[in-house]
Short mmCIF file of C-alpha atoms and ligand atoms in Angstrom, two decimals:
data_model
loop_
_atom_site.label_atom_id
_atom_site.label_comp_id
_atom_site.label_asym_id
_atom_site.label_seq_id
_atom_site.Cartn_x
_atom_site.Cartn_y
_atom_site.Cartn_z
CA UNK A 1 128.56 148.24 62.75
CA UNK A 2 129.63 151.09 60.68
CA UNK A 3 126.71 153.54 60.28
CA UNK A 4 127.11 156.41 57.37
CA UNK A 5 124.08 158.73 56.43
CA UNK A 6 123.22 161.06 53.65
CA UNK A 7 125.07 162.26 49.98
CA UNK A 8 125.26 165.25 48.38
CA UNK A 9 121.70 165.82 46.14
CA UNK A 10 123.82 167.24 43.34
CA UNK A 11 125.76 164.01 42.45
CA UNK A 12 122.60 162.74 40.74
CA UNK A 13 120.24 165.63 40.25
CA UNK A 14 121.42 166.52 36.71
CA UNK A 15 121.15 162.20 36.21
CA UNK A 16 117.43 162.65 37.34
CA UNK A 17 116.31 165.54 35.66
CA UNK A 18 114.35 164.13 32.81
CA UNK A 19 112.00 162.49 35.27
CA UNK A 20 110.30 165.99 35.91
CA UNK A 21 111.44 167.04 31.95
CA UNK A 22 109.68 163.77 30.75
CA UNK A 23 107.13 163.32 33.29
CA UNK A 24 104.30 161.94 30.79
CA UNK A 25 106.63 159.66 29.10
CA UNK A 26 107.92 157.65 32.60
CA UNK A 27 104.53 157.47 34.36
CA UNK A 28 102.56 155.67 31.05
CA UNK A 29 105.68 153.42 31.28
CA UNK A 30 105.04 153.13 35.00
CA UNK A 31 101.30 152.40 34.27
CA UNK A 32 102.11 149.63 31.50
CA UNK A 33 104.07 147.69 33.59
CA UNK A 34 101.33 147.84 36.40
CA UNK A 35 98.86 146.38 33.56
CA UNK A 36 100.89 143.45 33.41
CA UNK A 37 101.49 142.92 37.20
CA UNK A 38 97.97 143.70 38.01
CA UNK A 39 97.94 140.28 36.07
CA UNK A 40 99.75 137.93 38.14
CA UNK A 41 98.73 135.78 41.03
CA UNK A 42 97.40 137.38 44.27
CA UNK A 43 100.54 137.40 46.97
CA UNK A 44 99.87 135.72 50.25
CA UNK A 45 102.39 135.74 52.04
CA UNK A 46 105.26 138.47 52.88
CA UNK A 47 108.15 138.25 50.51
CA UNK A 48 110.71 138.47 52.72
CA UNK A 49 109.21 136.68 55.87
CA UNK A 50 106.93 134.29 54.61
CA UNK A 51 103.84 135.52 57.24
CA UNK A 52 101.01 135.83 55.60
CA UNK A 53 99.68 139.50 54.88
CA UNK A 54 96.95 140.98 56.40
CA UNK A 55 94.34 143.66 54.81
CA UNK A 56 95.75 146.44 52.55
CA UNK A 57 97.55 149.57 54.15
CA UNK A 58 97.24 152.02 51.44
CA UNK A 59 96.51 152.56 47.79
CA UNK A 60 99.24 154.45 45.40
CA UNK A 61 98.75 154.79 41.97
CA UNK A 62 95.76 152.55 42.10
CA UNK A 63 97.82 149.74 43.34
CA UNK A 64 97.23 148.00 47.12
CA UNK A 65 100.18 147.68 49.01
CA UNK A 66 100.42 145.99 52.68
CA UNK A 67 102.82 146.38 55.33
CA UNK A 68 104.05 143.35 57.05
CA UNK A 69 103.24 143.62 60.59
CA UNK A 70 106.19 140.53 61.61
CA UNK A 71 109.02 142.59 59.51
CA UNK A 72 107.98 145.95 57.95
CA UNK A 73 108.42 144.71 54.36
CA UNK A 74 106.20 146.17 51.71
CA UNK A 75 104.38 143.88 49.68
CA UNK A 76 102.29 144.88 46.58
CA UNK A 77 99.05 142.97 46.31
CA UNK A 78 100.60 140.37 43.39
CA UNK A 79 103.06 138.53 42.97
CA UNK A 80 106.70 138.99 41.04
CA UNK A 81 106.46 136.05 39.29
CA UNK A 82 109.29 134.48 36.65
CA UNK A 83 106.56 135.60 33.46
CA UNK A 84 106.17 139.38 35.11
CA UNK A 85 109.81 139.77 35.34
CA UNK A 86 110.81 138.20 31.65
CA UNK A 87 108.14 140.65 30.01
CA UNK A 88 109.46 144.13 32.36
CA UNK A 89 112.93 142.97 31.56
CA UNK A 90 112.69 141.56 28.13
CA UNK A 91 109.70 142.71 26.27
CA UNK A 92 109.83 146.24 27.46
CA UNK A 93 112.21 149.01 26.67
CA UNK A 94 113.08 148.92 30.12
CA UNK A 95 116.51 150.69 29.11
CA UNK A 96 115.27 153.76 28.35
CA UNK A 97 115.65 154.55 32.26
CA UNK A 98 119.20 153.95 32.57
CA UNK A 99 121.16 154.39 29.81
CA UNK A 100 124.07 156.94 28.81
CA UNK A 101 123.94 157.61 25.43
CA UNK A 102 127.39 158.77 25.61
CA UNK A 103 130.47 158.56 27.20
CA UNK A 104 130.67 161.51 28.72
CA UNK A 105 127.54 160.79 30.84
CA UNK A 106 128.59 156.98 31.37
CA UNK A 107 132.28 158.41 33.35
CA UNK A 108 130.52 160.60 35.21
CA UNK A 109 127.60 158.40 36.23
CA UNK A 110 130.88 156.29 37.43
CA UNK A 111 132.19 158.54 39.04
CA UNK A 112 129.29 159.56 40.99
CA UNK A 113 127.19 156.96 41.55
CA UNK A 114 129.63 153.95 41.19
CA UNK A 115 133.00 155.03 42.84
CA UNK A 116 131.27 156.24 46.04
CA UNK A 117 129.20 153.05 46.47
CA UNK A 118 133.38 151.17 45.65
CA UNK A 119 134.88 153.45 48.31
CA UNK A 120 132.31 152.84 50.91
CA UNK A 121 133.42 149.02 50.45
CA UNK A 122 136.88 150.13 50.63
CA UNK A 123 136.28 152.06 53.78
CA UNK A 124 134.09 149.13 55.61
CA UNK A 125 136.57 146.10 54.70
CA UNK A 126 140.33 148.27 54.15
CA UNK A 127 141.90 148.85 50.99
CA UNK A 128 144.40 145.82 51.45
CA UNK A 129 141.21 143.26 51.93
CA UNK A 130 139.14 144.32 48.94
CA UNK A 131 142.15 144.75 46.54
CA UNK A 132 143.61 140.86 47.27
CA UNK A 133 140.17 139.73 47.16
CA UNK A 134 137.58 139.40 43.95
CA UNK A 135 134.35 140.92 42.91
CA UNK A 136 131.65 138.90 41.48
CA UNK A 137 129.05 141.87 40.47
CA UNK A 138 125.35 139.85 40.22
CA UNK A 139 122.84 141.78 37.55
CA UNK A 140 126.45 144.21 36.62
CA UNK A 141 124.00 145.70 34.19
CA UNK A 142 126.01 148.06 31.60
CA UNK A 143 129.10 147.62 33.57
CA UNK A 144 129.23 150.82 35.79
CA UNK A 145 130.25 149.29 39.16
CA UNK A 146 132.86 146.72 37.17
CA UNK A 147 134.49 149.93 35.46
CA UNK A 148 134.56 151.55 38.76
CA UNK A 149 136.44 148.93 40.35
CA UNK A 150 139.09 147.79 37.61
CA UNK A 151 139.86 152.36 37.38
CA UNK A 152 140.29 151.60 40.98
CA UNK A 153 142.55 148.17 40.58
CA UNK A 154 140.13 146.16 42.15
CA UNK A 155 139.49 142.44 40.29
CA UNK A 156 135.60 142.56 39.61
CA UNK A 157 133.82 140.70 37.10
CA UNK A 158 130.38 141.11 36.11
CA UNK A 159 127.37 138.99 34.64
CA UNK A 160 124.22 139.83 33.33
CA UNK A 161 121.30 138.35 31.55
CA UNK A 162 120.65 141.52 29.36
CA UNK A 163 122.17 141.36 26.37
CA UNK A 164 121.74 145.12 25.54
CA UNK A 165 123.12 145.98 28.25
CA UNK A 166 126.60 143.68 28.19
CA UNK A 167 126.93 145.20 24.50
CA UNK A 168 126.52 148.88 25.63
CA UNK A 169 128.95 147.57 28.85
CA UNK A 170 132.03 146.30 25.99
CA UNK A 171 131.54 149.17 23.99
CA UNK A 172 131.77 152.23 26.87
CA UNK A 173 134.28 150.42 28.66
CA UNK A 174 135.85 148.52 25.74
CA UNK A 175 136.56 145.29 27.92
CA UNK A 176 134.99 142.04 28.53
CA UNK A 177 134.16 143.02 32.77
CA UNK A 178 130.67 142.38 32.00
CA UNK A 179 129.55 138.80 30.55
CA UNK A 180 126.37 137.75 28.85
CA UNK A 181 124.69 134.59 31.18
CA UNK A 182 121.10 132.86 31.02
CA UNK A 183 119.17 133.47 34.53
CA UNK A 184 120.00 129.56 35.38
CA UNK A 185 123.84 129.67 34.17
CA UNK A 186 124.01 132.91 36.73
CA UNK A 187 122.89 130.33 39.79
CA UNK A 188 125.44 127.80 38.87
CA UNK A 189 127.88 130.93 38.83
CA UNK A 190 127.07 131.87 42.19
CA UNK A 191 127.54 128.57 43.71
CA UNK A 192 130.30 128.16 41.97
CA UNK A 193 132.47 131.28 41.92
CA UNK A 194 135.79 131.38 43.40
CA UNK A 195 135.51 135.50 44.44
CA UNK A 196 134.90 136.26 47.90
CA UNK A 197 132.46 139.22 47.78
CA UNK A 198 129.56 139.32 45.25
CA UNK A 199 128.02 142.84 45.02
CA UNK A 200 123.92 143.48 43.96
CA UNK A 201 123.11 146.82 43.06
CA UNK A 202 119.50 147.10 41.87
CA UNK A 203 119.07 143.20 41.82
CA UNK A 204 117.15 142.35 45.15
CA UNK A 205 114.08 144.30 44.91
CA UNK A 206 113.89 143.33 40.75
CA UNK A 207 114.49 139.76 41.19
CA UNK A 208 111.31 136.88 41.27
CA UNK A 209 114.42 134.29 42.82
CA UNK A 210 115.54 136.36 45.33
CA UNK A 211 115.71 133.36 47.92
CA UNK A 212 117.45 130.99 45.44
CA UNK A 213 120.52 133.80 44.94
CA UNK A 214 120.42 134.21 48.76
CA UNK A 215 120.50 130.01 49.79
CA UNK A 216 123.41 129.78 46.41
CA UNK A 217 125.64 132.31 47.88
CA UNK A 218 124.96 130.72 51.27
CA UNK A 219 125.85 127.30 50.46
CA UNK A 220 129.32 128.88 48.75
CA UNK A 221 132.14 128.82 50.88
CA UNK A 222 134.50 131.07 49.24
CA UNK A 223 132.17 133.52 49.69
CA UNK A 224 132.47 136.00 52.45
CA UNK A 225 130.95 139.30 51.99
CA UNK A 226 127.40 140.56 50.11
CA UNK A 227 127.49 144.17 49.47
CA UNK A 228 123.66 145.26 48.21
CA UNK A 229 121.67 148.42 47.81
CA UNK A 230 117.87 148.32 48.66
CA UNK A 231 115.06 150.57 47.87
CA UNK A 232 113.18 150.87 51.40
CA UNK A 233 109.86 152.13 52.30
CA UNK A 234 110.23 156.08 53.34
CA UNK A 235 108.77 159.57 53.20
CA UNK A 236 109.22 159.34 49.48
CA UNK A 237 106.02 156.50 48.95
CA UNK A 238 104.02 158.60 50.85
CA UNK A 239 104.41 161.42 48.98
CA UNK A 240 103.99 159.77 45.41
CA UNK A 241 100.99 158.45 47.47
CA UNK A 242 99.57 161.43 47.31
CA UNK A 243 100.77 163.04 43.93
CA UNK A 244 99.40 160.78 41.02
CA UNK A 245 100.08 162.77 38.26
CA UNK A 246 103.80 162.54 39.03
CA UNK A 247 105.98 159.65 37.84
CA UNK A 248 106.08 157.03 40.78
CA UNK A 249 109.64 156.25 40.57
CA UNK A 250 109.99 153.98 43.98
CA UNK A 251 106.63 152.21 44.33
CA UNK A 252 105.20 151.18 40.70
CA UNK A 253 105.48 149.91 37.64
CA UNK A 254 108.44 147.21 38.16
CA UNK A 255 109.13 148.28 41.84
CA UNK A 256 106.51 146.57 43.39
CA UNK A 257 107.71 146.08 47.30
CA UNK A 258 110.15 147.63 49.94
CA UNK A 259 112.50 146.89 51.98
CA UNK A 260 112.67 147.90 56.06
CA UNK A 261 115.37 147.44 58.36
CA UNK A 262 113.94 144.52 59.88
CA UNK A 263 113.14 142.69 56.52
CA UNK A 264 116.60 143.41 55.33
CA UNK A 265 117.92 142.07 59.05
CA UNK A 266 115.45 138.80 58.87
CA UNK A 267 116.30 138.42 55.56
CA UNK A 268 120.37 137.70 56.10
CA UNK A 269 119.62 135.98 59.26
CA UNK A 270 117.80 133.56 57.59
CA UNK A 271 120.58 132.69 55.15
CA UNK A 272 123.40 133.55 58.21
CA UNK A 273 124.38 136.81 57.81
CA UNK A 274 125.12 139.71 59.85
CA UNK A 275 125.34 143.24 58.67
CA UNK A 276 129.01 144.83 59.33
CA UNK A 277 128.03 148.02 57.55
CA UNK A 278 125.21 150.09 55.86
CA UNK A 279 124.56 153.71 54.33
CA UNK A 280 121.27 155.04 54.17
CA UNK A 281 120.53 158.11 51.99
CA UNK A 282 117.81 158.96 49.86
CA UNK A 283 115.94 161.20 47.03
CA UNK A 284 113.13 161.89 49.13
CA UNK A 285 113.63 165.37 48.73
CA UNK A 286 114.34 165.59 45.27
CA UNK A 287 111.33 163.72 44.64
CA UNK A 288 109.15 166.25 47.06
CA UNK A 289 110.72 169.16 44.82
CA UNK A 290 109.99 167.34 41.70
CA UNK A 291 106.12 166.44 42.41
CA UNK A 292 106.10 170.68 43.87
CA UNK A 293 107.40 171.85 40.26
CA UNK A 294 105.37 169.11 38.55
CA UNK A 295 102.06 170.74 40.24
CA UNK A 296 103.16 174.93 39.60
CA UNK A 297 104.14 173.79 36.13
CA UNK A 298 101.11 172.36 35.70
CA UNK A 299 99.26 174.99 36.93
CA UNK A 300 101.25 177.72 35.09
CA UNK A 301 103.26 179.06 37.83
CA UNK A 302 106.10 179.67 36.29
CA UNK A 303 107.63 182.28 38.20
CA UNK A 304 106.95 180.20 41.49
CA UNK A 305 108.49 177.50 40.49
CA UNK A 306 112.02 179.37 39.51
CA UNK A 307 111.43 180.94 42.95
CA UNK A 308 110.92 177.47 44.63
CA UNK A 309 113.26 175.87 42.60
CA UNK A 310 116.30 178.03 43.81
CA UNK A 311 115.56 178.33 47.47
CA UNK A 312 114.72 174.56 48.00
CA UNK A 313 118.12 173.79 45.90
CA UNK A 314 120.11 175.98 48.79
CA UNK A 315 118.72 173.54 51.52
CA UNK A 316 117.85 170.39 49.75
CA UNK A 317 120.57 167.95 51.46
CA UNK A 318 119.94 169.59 55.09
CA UNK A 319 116.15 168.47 54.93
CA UNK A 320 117.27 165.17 53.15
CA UNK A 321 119.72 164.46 55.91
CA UNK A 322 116.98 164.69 58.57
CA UNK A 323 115.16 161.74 56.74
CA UNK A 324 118.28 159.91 56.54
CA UNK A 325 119.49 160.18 60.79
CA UNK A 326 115.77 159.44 61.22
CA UNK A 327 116.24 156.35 58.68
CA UNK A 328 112.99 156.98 56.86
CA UNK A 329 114.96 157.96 53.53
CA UNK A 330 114.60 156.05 50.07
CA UNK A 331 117.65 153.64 50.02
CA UNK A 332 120.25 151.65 51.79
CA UNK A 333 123.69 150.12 51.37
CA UNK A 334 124.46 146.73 53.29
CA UNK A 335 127.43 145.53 53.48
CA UNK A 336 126.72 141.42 54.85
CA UNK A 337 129.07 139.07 56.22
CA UNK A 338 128.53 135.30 56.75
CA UNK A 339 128.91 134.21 60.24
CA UNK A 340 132.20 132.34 61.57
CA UNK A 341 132.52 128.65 60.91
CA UNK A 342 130.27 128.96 57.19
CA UNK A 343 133.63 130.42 55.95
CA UNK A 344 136.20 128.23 54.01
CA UNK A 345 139.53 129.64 55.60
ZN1 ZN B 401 107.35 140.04 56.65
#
């Protein structure tokens, strides 16, 4: 298995910088989408493993959350049902997170978020494999990873059930790479699609069907390789844990469970998968550095804060790096292939 860890802090710290700018604004979005999943039916059972959960392990944000003692996954105390995920999706501005205003800021958050996650594919499989082969990009959102690919001269196509975001993907990119599907039209796509590696970036954790996308690219042949990125449960939730006047940006609002390396690993065993590759790296830090500054801002510590600010910068990726050999960082890459004999060819 190929192992990478860590990435350079600066590649997305000027992307992340309104979180601590606009604080106020993200964590009463944060708390209006725990209103509505505070709603939903209690959860039972682990997501990923099916056991059912016992007791609560700890309280964030005024939200339970238990840790599954078969696979390590996080579960929040309801469930992700199909209403919860049309009203985060739909009914909120949910955009207001992600996107560029211009085009400018959409390149670069290509180029530095997109094109590494493209090259680590192209470094796992070889260039010659991923170039004669096709990209199906599941939940391609406003078309980053699709753009990153066809600069590249990779064949990826994307599909998407946000409207918004499939308009704002034509008109950066000025292409059709991203198309406009229903949720049920994107299963029959998946069981259907002729390309032999389908990419989720963002998708697993969000999605109420996560099984039903796993068994459809399962029971597709043509369909070789599943390259993901998970959130997963790390220093990070503990430390929002115990900051609640900072925006919880991995655990609330619409993130409401996490992944481990065993729920990840039971998960693509159960639809026959093995992972060749995976990259873990994380924001821990920057988080930590944010939810410091948050607290001497607050308290009108200026001065501190510029100090803290520029010494913490100088070391920021060391300390992150540590979390990341120790694998109790914020996120993961996978790169999954089906087992021999549920190939066609
Ligand atoms: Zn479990």
């Amino acid at each position: 298995m190929l192992v990478k860890y860590g990435k350079a802090a600066a590649d997305v710290m000027d992307i992340k910088k309104n979180f601590l700018e606009e604080n106020g604004r993200f964590l009463e979005y944060q708390n209006k989408i725990s209103a509505i999943y505070q709603k939903q039916k209690r959860r039972r059972l682990c997501k990923c493993c099916m056991t059912p959960l016992e007791g609560k392990t700890f309280v964030s944000h005024d939200m339970n959350y238990t840790l599954c003692h078969v696979c390590g996954h996080l579960n929040g105390e309801f469930e992700e049902t199909e209403e919860f995920s049309k009203q985060v999706y739909e009914e909120t501005e949910y955009d207001c997170f992600y996107i560029d205003r211009d085009r400018g800021r959409y390149d670069a958050r290509v180029e530095k978020i997109y094109t590494p996650k493209l090259n680590f594919l192209l470094e796992t499989l070889g260039e010659d494999a991923v170039r004669s082969g096709k990209i199906l990009d599941v939940g391609a959102g406003s078309g980053y990873f699709c753009r990153a690919c066809r600069q590249k001269g990779v064949n990826a196509q994307g599909i998407e059930i946000s409207g918004r975001q499939v308009e704002y993907a034509r008109l950066m990119t000025g292409t059709d790479a991203v198309r406009e599907v229903e949720a049920d039209e994107s299963m029959e796509i998946i069981r259907k699609t002729d390309c032999n590696i389908v990419t989720m970036f963002g998708v697993m954790e969000s999605v109420f069907n996560l099984q039903e996308i796993m068994g459809a690219i399962k029971e597709n042949e043509a369909i070789r390789y599943v390259y993901f990125n998970v959130p997963m449960f790390s220093l990070s939730v503990i430390l929002e844990a115990v900051h609640p006047e900072s925006f919880n940006r991995n655990l609330g609002g619409a993130h409401t469970h996490l992944f481990s390396n065993d729920s990840v690993r039971w998960l693509l065993n159960q639809y026959h998968m093995d992972i060749t590759a995976k990259w873990r790296f994380g924001s821990d830090m920057m988080d930590m550095q944010r939810f410091i500054s948050n607290q001497l801002v607050m308290m009108k510590n200026i001065h501190l804060n510029e100090i803290f600010a520029a010494e913490f910068q100088k070391m920021i990726d060391d300390l992150q790096m540590v979390l990341d050999r120790h694998e109790f960082s914020s996120e993961t890459h996978f790169i999954a292939k089906k087992r021999e004999g549920e190939v066609r060819g």
